[in-house]
Short mmCIF file of C-alpha atoms (C1' of nucleotides) in Angstrom, two decimals:
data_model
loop_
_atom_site.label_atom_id
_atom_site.label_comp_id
_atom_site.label_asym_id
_atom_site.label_seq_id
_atom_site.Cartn_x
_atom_site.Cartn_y
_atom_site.Cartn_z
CA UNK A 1 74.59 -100.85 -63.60
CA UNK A 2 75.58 -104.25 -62.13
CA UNK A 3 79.05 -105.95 -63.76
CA UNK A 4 77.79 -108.89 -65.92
CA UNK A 5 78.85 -112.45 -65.33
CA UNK A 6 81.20 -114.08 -67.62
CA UNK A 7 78.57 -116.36 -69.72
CA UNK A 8 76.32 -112.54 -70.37
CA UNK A 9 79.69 -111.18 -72.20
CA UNK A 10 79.82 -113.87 -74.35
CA UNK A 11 76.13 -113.82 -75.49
CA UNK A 12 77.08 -110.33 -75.97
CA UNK A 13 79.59 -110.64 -77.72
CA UNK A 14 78.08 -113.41 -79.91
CA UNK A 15 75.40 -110.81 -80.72
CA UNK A 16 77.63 -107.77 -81.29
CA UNK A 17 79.50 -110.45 -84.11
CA UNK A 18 76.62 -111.51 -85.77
CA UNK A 19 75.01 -108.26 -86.39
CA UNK A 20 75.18 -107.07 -90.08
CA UNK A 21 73.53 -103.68 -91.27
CA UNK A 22 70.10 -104.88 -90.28
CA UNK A 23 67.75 -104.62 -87.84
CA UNK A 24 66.61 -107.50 -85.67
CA UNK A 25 68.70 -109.63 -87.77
CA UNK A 26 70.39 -112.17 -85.31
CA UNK A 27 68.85 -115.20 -84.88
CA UNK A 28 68.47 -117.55 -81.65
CA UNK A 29 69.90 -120.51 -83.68
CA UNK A 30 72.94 -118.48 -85.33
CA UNK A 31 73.98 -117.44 -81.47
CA UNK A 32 73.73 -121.55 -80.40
CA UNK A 33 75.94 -122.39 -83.14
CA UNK A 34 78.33 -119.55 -82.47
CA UNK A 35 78.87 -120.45 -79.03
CA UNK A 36 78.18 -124.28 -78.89
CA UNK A 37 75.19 -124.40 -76.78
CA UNK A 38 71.19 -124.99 -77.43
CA UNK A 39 69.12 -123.02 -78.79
CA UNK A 40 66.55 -122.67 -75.64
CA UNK A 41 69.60 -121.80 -73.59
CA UNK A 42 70.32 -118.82 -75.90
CA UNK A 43 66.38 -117.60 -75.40
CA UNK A 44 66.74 -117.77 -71.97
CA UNK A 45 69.87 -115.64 -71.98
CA UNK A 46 68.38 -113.19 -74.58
CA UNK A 47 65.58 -112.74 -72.43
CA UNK A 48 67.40 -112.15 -69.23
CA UNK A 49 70.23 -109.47 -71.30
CA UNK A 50 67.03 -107.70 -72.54
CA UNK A 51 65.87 -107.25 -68.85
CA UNK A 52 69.17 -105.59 -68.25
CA UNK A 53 68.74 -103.55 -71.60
CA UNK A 54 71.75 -105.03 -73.44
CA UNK A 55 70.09 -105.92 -75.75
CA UNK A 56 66.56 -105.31 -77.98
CA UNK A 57 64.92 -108.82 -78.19
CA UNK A 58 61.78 -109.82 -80.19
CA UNK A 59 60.21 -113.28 -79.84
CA UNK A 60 60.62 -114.82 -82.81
CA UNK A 61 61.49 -112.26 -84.60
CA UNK A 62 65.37 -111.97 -83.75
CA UNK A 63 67.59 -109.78 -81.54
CA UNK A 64 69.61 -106.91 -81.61
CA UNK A 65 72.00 -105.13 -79.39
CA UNK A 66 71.32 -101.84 -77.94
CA UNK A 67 73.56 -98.71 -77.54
CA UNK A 68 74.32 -99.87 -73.79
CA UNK A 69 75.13 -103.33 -75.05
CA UNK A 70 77.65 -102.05 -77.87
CA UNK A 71 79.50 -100.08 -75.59
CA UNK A 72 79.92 -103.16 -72.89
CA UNK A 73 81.02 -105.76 -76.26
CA UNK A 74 83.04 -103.44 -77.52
CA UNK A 75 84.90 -103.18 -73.64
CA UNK A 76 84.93 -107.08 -73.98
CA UNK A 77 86.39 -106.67 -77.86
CA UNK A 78 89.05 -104.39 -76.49
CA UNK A 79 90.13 -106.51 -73.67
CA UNK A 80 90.19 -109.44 -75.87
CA UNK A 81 92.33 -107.98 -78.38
CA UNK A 82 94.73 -106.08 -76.45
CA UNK A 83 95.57 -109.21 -74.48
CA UNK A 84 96.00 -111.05 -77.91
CA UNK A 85 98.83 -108.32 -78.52
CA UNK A 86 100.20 -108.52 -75.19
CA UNK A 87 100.43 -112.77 -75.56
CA UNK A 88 101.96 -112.63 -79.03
CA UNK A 89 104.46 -109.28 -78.64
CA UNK A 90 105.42 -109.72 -75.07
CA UNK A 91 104.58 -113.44 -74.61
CA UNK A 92 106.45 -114.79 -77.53
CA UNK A 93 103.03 -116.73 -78.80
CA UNK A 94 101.98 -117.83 -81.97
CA UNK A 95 99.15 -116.16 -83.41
CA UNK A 96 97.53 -119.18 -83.56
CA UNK A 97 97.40 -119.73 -80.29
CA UNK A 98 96.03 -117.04 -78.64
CA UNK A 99 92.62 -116.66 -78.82
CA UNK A 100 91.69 -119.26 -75.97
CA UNK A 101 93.62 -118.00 -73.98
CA UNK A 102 92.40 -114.24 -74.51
CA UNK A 103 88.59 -115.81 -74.21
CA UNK A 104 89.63 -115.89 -70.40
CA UNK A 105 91.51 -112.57 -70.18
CA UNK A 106 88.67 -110.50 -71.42
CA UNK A 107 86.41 -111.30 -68.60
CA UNK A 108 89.09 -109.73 -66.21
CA UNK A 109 87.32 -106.47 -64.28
CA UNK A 110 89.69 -103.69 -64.16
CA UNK A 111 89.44 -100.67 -65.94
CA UNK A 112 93.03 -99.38 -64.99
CA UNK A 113 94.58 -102.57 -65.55
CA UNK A 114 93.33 -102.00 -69.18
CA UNK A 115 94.46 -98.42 -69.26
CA UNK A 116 97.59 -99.57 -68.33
CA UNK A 117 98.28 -102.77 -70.37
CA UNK A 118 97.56 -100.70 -73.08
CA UNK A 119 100.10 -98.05 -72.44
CA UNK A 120 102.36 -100.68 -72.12
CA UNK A 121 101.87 -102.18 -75.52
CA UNK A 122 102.03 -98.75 -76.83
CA UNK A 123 98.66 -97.89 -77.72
CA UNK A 124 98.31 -100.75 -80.64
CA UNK A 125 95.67 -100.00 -83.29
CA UNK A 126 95.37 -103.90 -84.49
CA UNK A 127 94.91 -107.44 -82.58
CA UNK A 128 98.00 -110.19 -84.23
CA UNK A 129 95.21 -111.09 -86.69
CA UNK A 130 95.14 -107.52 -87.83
CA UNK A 131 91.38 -107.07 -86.33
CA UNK A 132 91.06 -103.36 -85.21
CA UNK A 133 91.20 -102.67 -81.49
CA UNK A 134 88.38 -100.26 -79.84
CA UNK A 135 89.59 -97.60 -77.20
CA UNK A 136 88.42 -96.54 -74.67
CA UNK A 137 84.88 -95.25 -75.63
CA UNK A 138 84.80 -98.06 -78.56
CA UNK A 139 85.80 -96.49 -81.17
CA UNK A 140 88.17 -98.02 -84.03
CA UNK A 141 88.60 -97.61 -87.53
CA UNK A 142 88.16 -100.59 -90.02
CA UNK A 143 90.76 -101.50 -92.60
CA UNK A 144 88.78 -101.59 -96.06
CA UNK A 145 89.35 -105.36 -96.36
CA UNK A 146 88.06 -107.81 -99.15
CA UNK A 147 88.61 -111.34 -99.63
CA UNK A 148 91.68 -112.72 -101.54
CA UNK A 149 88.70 -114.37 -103.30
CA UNK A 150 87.75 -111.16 -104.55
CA UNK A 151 90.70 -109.22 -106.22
CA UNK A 152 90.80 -109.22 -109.37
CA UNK A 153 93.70 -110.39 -111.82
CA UNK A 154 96.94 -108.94 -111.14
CA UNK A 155 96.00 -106.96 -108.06
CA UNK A 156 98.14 -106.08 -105.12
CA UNK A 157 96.95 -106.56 -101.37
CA UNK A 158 98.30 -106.72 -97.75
CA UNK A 159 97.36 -109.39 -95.72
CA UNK A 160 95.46 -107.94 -92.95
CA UNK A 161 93.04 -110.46 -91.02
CA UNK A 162 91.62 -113.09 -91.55
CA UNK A 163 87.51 -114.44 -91.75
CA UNK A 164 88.44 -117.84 -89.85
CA UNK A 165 90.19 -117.89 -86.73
CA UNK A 166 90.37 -121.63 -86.07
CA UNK A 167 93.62 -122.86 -84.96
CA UNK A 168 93.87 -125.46 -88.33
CA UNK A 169 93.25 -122.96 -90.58
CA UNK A 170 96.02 -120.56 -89.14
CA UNK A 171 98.47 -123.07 -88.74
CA UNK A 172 97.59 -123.81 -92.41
CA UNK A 173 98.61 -120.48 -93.57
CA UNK A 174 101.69 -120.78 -91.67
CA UNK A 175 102.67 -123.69 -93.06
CA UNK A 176 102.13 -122.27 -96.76
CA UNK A 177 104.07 -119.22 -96.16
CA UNK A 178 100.59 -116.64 -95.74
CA UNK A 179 100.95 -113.95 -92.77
CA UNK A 180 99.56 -110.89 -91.72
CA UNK A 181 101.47 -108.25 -93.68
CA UNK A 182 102.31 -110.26 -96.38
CA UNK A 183 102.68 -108.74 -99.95
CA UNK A 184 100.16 -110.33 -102.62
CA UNK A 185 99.07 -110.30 -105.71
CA UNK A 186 96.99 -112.42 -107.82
CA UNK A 187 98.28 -114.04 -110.81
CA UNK A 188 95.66 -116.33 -111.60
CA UNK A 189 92.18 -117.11 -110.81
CA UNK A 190 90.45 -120.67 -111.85
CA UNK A 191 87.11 -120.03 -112.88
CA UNK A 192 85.27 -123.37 -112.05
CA UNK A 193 86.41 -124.41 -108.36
CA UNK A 194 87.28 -120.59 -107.16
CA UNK A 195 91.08 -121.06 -106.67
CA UNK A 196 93.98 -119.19 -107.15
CA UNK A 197 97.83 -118.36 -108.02
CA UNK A 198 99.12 -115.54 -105.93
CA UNK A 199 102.49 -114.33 -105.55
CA UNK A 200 103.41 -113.74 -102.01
CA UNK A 201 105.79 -111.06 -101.20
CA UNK A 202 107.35 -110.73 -105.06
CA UNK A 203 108.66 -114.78 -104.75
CA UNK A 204 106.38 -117.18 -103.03
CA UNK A 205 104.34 -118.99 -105.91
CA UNK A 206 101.45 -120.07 -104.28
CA UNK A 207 98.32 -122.29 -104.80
CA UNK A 208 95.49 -121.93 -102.77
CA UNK A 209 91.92 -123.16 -102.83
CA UNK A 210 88.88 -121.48 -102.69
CA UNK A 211 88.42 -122.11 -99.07
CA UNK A 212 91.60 -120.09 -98.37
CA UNK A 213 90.78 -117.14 -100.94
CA UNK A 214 87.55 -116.21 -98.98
CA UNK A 215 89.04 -116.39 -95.68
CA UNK A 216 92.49 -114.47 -96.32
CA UNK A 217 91.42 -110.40 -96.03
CA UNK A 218 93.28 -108.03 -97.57
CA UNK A 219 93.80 -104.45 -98.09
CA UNK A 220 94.53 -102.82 -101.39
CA UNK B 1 91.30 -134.82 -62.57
CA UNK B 2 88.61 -132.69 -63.81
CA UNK B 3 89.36 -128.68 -63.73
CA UNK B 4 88.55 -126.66 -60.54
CA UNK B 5 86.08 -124.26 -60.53
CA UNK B 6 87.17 -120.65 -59.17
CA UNK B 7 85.10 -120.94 -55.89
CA UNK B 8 87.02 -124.26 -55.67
CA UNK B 9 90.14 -122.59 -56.17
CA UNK B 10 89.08 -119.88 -53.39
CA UNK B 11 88.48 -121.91 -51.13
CA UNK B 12 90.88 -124.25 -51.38
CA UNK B 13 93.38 -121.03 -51.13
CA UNK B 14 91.86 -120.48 -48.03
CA UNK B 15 92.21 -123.70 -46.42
CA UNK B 16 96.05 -123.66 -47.47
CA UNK B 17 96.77 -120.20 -45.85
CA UNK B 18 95.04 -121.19 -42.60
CA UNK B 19 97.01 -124.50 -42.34
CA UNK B 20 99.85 -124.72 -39.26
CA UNK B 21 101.41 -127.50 -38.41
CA UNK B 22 98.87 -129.30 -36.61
CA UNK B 23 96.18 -132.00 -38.02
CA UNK B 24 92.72 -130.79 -39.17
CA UNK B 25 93.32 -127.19 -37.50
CA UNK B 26 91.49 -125.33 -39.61
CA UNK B 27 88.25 -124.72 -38.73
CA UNK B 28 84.89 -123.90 -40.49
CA UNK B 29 84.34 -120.50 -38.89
CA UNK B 30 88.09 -119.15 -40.08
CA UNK B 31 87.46 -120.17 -43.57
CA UNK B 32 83.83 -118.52 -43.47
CA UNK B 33 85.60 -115.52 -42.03
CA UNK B 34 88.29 -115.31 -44.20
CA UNK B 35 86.31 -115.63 -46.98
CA UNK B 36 84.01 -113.23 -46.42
CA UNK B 37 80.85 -115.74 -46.24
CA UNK B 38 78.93 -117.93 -44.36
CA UNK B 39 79.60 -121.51 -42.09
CA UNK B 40 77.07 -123.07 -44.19
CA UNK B 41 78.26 -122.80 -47.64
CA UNK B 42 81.97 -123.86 -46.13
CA UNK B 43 80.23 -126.55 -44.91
CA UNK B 44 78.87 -127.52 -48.75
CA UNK B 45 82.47 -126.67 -50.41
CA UNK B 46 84.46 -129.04 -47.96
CA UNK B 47 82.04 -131.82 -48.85
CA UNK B 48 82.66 -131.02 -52.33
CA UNK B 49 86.23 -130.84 -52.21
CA UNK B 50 86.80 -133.62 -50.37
CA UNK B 51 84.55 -135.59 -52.93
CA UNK B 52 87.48 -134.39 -55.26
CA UNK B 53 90.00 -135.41 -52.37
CA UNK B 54 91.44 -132.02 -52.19
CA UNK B 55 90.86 -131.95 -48.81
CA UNK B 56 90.09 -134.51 -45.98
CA UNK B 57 87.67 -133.73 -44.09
CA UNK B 58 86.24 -134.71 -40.75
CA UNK B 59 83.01 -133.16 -40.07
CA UNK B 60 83.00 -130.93 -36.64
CA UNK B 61 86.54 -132.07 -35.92
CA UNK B 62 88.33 -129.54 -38.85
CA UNK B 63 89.43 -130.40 -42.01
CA UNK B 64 93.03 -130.50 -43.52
CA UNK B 65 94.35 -130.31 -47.32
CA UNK B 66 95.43 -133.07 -49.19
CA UNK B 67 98.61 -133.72 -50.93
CA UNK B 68 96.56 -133.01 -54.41
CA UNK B 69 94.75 -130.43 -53.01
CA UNK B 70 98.00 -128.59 -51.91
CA UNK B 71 99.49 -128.98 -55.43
CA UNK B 72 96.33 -127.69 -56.59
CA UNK B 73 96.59 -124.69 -54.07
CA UNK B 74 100.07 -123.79 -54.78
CA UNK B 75 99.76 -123.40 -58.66
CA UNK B 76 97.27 -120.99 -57.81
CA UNK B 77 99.67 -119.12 -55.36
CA UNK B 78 101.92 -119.18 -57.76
CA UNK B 79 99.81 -118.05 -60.75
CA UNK B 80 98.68 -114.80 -58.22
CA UNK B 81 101.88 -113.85 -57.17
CA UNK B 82 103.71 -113.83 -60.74
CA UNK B 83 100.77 -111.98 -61.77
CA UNK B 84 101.75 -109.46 -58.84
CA UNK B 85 105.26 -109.39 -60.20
CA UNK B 86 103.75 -108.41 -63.60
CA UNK B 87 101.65 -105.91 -62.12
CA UNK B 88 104.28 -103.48 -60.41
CA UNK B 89 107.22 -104.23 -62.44
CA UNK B 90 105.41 -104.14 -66.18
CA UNK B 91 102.16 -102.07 -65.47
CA UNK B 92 103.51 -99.89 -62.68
CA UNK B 93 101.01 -100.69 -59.90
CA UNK B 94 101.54 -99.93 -56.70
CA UNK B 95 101.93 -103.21 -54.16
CA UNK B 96 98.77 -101.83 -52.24
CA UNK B 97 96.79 -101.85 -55.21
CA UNK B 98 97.60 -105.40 -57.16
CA UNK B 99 95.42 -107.74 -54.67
CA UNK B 100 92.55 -107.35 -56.24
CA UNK B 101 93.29 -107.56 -60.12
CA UNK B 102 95.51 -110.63 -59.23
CA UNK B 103 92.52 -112.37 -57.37
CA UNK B 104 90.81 -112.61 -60.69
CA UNK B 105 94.12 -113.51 -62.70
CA UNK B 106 95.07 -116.29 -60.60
CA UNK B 107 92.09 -118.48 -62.11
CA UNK B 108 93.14 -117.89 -65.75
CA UNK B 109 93.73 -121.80 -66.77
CA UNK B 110 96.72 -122.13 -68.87
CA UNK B 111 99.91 -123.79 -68.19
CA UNK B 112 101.76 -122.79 -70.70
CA UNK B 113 100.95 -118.95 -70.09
CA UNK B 114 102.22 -119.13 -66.89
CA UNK B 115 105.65 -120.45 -68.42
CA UNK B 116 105.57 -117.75 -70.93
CA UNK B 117 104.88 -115.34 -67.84
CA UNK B 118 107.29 -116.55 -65.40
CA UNK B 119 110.06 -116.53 -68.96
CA UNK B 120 109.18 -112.65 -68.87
CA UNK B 121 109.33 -111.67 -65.50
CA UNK B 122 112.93 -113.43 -65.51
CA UNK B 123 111.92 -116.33 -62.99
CA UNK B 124 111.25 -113.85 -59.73
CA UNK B 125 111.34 -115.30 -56.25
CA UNK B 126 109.14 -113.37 -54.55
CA UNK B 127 106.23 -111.29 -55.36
CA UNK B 128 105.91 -107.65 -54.45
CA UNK B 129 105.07 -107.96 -51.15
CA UNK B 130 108.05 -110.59 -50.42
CA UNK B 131 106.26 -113.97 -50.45
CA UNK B 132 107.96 -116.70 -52.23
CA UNK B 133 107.01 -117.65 -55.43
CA UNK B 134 106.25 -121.75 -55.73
CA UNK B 135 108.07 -123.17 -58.62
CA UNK B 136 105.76 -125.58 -61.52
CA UNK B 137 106.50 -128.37 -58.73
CA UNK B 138 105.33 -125.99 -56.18
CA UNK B 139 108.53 -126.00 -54.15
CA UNK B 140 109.92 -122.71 -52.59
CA UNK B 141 112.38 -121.34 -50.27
CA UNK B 142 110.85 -119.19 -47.07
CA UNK B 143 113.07 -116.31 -46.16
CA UNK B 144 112.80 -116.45 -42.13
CA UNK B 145 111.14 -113.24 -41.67
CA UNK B 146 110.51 -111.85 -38.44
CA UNK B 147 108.09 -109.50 -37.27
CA UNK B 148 109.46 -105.79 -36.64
CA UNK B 149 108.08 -106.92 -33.11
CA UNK B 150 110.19 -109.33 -32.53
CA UNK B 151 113.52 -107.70 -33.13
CA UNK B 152 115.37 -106.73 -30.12
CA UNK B 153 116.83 -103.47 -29.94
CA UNK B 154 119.52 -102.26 -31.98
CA UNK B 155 118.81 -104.96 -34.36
CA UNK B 156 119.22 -104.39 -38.08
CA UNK B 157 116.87 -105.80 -41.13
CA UNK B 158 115.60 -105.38 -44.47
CA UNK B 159 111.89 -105.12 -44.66
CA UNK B 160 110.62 -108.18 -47.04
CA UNK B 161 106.81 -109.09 -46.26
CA UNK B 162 103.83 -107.80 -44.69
CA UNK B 163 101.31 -110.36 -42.83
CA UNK B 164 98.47 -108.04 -43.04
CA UNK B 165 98.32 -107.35 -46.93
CA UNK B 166 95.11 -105.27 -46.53
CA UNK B 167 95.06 -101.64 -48.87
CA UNK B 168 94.38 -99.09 -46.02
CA UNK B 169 97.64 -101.17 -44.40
CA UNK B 170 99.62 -100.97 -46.82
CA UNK B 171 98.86 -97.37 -47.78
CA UNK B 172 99.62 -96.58 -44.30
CA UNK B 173 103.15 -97.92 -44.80
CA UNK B 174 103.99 -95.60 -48.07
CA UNK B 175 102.74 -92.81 -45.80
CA UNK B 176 105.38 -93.38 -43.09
CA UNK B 177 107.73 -94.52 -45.49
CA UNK B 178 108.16 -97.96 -44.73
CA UNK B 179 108.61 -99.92 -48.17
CA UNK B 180 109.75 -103.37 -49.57
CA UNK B 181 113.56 -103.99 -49.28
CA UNK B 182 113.89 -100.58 -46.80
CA UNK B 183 116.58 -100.93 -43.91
CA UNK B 184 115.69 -101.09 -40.54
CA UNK B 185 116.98 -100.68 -37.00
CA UNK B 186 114.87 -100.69 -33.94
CA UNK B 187 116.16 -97.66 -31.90
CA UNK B 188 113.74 -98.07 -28.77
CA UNK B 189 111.07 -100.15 -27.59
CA UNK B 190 108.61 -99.49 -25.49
CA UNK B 191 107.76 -102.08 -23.36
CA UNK B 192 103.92 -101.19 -22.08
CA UNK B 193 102.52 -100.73 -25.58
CA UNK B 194 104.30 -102.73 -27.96
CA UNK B 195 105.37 -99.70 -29.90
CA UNK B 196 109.26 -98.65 -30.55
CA UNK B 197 111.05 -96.35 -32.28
CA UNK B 198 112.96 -97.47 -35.32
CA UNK B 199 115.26 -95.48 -38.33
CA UNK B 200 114.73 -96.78 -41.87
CA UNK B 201 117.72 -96.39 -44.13
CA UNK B 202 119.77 -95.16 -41.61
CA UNK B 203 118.37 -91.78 -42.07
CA UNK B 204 114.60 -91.49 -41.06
CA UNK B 205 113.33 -91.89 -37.46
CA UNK B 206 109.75 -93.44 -37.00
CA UNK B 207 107.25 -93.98 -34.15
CA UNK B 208 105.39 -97.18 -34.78
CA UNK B 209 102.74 -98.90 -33.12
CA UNK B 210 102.87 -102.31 -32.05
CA UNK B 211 100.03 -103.09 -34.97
CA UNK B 212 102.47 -102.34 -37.11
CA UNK B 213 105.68 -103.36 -35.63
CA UNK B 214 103.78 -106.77 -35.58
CA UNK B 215 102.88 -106.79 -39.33
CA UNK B 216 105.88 -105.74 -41.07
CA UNK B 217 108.73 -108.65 -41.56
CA UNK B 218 111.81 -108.41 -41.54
CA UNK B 219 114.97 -110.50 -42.45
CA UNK B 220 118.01 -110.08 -40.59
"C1'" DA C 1 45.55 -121.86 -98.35
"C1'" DT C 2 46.46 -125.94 -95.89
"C1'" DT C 3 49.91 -128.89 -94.60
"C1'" DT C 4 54.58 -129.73 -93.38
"C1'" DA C 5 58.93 -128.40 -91.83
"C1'" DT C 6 61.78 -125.32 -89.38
"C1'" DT C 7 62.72 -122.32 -85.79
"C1'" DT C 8 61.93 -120.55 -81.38
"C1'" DT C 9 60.11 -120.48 -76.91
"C1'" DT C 10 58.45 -122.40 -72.63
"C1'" DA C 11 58.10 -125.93 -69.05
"C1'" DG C 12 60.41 -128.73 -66.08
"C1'" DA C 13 65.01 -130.71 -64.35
"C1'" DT C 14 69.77 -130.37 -62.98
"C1'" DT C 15 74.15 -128.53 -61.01
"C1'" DA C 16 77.02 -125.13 -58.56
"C1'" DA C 17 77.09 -121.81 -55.24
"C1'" DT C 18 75.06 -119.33 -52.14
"C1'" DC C 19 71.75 -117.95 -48.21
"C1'" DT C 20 68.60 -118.36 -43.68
"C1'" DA C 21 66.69 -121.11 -40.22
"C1'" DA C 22 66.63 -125.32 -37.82
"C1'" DT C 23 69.16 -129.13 -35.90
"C1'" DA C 24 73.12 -131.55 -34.22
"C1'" DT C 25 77.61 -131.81 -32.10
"C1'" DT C 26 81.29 -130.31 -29.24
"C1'" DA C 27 83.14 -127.23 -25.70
"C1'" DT C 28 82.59 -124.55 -21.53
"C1'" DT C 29 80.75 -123.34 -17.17
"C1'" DT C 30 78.54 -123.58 -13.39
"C1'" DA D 1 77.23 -134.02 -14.74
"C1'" DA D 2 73.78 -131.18 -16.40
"C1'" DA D 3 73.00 -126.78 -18.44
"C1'" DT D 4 74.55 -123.35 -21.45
"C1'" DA D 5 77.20 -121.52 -25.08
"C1'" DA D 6 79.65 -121.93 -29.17
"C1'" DT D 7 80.42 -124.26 -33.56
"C1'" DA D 8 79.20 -126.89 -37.32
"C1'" DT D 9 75.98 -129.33 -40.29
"C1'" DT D 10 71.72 -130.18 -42.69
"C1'" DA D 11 67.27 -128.91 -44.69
"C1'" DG D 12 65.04 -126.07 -47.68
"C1'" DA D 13 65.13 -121.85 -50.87
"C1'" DT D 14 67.15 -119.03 -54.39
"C1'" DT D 15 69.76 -117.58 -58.57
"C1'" DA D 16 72.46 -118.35 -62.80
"C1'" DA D 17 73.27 -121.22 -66.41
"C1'" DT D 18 72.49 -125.04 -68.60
"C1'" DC D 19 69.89 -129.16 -70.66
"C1'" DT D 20 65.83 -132.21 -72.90
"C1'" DA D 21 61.27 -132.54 -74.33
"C1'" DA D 22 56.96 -130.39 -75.42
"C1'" DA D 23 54.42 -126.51 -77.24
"C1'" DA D 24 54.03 -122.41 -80.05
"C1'" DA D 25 55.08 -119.42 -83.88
"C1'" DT D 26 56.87 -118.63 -88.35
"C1'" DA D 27 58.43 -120.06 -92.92
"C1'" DA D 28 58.32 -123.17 -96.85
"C1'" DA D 29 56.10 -126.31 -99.90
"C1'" DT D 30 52.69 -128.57 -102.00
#
DNA sequence: ATTTATTTTTAGATTAATCTAATATTATTT
DNA sequence: AAATAATATTAGATTAATCTAAAAATAAAT
């Protein structure tokens, strides 16, 4: 089977992102807004990865990736996140500033030079933004995270992703004192606009909005 | 100055390494060889890049790169051959087999990666198969290095390049036992083939051919 | 259940990079 | 100096990836 290009890995990996539980359920005008493009480019693509049987497309109907095209995202998901580690532990980067740079990495073809980046990291388990890496074969196992947004009163959580990756909103976080591995709990919750008191780490006091509640994951 | 594309950056490359001294020497036919391609797209990508004044170029005389073009070229020799350094020393490749993987890294497009990178490696010199490393202004110091070939005999030196970088080359050269930084001293020449007879680290006696007496460098 | 709006696809163009085949230029040899 | 050979360029096609505008299909609303 014949490497794909650069701009076929990100469709895929658009689709692999997108996917929830059901069937046929990503949408030609969910992918252009994912990636920035227009809508007909995206059919055109979706028809050319289903020739290659990456993924299952119906007109009109929606897409959804195949077995094959799993496999080849989560390779691209890999790649992407072990460079992420590599660029923040070895690099000295922030963690906000690694993902365009990893966008580029991933499309590197080298199966050893993965094997062996990743032996040099040490086998990690999680990207900087606590996102689960896949090995070799693609498999990974999922923190149970839930939204800050969603613990209740007086509960206790990790910090261990988070929902938006945008450069703002991560330099936000740093800026209040939020980062992956962080100690919360929540010590109030305001009803009416969906924000929140939390205590980070036993000290911090903090406010934050609703905005930041549903995009802060934690474990618990 | 709009980005370069990586065919732009290839061929560009190309036009660098085939300079000599003289004026528009390089010719379409050795960048189509080198390359690996045909006259006729050469032909298209000089046009091109000397639209972008990377190059000037005199159609059927030869063309010759310009003083932007060699900036250009140099980051890029300087982006592969750190991410040589990073290669063998980090991820343990061998020099024979780092070519490749760096081919594709060279293009990644982010200055301050390359600072982090070069911060890491501890600001090398030279890359694994002793060329220089260009500096962020693209300045570098040549060791003279002087082919095996060349040395009369008796003459001592410390192996530090290769001309011919090619894999089944350089694999030949572990197989004798001629490496990167070994000691040499020609012991005999032979005057009606080109081959001679040299001892490497003062301990091992080798026949070599003049193909390879005229591809290893030396310092001395 | 039609009409209207939304979403998606196709048709037709465009750009970069490549190729083959034909043409043009320069170099070499009688 | 004309003929031949070698080199280089252009013309015309092709493929991947994109776009805008038009057409088709589906979903929503009256």
């Amino acid at each position: 089977m014949k490497k794909l290009s650069f701009a076929e890995e990100n469709y895929l990996k658009a689709v692999y992102h997108l996917s929830n539980a059901g069937e046929f359920d990503v949408t030609t005008n969910s992918i252009a807004e994912e990636m920035d493009t227009k809508a007909a480019s995206v059919s055109d693509m979706l028809r050319r990865l289903s020739e290659k049987e990456m993924v299952v497309y119906r007109k009109y109907q929606g897409v959804k990736i195949s077995e094959k095209g799993k496999i080849a995202a989560l390779q691209v998901i890999r790649k992407h996140r072990l460079w992420e580690v590599f660029l923040v532990e070895k690099l000295k980067f922030n963690w906000d500033q690694v993902h365009e740079i990893a966008e580029q990495l991933e499309h590197i073809k080298s199966p050893l030079l993965i094997q062996r980046l990743d032996d040099f990291l040490g086998h990690p388990k999680f990207d900087p933004h606590g996102d689960p890496i896949p090995d070799e074969n693609g498999l990974f196992k999922e923190k149970p995270q839930v939204p800050l947004a969603e613990v209740e009163i007086s509960g206790d959580g990790i910090v261990v992703a988070v929902k938006d990756t945008n450069s703002m909103f991560l330099q936000h976080l740093d800026r209040i004192g939020i980062y992956l591995g962080a100690k919360t709990k929540v010590t109030e919750k305001v009803e009416f606009d969906g924000s929140m008191e939390i205590l980070v780490d036993g000290k911090n006091k903090l406010f934050i909005s609703k905005e930041v509640a549903e995009n802060v994951l934690v474990t618990h």
